[in-house]
PDB file of C-alpha atoms in Angstrom:
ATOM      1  CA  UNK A  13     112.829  91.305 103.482  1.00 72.00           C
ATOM      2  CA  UNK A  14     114.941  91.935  99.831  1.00 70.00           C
ATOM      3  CA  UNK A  15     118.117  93.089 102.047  1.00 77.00           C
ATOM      4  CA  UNK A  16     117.523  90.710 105.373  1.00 80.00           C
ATOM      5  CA  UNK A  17     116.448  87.426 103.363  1.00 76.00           C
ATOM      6  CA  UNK A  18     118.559  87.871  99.806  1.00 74.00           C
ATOM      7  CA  UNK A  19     116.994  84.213  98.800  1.00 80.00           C
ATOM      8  CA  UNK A  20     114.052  83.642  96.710  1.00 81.00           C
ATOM      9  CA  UNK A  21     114.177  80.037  98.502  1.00 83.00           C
ATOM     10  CA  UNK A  22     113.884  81.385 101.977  1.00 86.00           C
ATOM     11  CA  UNK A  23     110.835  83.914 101.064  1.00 87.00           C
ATOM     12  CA  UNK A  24     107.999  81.975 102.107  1.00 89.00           C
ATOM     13  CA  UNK A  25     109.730  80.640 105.491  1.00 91.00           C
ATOM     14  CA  UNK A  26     109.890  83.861 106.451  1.00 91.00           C
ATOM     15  CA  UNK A  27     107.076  85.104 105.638  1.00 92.00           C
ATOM     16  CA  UNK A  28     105.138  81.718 106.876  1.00 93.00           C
ATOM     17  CA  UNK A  29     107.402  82.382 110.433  1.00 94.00           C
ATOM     18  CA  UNK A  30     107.019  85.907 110.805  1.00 94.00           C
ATOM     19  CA  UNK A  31     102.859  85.653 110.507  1.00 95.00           C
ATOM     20  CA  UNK A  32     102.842  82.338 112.829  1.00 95.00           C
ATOM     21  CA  UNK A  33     104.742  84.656 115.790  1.00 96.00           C
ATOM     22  CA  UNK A  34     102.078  87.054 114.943  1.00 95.00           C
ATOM     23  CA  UNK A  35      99.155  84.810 115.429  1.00 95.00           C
ATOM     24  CA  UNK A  36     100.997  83.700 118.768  1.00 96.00           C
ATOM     25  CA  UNK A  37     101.448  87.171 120.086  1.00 96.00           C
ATOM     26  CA  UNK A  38      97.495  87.981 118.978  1.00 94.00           C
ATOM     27  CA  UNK A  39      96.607  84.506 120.797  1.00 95.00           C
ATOM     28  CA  UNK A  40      98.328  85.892 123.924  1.00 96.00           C
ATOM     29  CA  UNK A  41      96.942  89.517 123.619  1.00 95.00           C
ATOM     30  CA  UNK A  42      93.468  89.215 122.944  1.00 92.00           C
ATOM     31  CA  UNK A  43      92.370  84.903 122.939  1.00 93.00           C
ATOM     32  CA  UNK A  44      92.232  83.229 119.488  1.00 93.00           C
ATOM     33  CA  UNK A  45      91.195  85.103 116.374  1.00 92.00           C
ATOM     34  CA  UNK A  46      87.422  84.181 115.751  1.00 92.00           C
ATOM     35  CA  UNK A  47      87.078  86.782 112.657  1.00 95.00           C
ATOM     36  CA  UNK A  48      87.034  85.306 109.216  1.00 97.00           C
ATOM     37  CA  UNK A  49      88.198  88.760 108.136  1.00 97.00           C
ATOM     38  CA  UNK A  50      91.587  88.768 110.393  1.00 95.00           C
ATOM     39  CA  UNK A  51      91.808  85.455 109.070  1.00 96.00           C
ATOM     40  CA  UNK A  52      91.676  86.715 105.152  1.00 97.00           C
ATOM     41  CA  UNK A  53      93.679  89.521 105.845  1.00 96.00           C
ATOM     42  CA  UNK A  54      96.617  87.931 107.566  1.00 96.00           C
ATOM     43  CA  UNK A  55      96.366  85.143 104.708  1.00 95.00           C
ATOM     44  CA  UNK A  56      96.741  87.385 102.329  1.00 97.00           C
ATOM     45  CA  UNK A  57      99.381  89.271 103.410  1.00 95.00           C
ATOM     46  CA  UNK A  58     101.494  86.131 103.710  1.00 95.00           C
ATOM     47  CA  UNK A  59     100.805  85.476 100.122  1.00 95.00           C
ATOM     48  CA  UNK A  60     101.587  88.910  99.086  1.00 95.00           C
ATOM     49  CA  UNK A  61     104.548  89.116 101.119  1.00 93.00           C
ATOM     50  CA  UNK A  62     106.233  85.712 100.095  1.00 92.00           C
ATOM     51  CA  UNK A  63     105.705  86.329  96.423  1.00 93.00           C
ATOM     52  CA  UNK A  64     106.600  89.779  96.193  1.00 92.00           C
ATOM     53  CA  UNK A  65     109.710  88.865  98.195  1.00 89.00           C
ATOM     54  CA  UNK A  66     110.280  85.945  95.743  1.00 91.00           C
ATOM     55  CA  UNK A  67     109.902  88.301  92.932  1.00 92.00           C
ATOM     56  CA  UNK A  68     112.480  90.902  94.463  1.00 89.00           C
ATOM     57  CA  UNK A  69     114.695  88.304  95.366  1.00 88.00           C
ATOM     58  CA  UNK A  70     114.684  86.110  91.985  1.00 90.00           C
ATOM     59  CA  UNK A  71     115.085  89.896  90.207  1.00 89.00           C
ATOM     60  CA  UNK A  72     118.337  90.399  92.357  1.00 86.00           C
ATOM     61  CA  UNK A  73     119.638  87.258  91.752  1.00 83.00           C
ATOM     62  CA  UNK A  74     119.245  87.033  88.156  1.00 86.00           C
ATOM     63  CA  UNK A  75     121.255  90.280  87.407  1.00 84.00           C
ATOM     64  CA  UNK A  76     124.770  90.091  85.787  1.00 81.00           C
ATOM     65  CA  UNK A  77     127.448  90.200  87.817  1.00 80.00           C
ATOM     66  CA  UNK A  78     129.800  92.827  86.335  1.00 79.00           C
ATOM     67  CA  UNK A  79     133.239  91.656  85.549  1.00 79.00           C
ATOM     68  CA  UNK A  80     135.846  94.570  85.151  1.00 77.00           C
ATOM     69  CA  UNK A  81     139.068  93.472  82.916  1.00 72.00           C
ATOM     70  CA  UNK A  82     142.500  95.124  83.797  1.00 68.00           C
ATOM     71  CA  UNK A  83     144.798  95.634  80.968  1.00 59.00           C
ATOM     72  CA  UNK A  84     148.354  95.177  81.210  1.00 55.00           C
TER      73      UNK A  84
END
C-alpha cells in the first residue's frame, strides 16, 4: 500500500474498499459471516492497515526533498 497508494489521505479508502470486496467475495463463497471473531479480525486489520499505511505514508511525505546546487 506505501508504493500503490503514496497518500496518507487515501489510506483508509483503501483499506475501507479493499476489506468491503472481501466481505463481498466471503458473502458469495460461503453466505454471510455469522462469527463475531471473523468480524474482530477483519475489523482489526482494517484499523491496522489504514493507520500503519497513514503512518508510512505521512513518514514519506514529510521527508526533505533534496535540492542539488550547480555551480557555475
Amino acid at each position: 500500500m506505501f508504493y500503490l497508494i503514496e497518500r496518507a489521505k487515501k489510506c483508509l479508502d483503501f483499506s475501507a474498499t479493499l476489506y468491503i470486496i472481501h466481505l463481498f467475495i466471503c458473502i458469495i463463497y460461503g453466505g454471510w459471516p455469522s462469527s463475531i471473531t471473523w468480524w474482530v479480525v477483519n475489523g482489526t486489520g482494517v484499523a491496522v492497515m489504514a493507520l500503519l499505511g497513514e503512518y508510512l505514508c505521512i513518514r514519506r511525505e514529510l521527508r526533505e526533498i533534496p535540492i542539488t546546487r550547480y555551480r557555475s
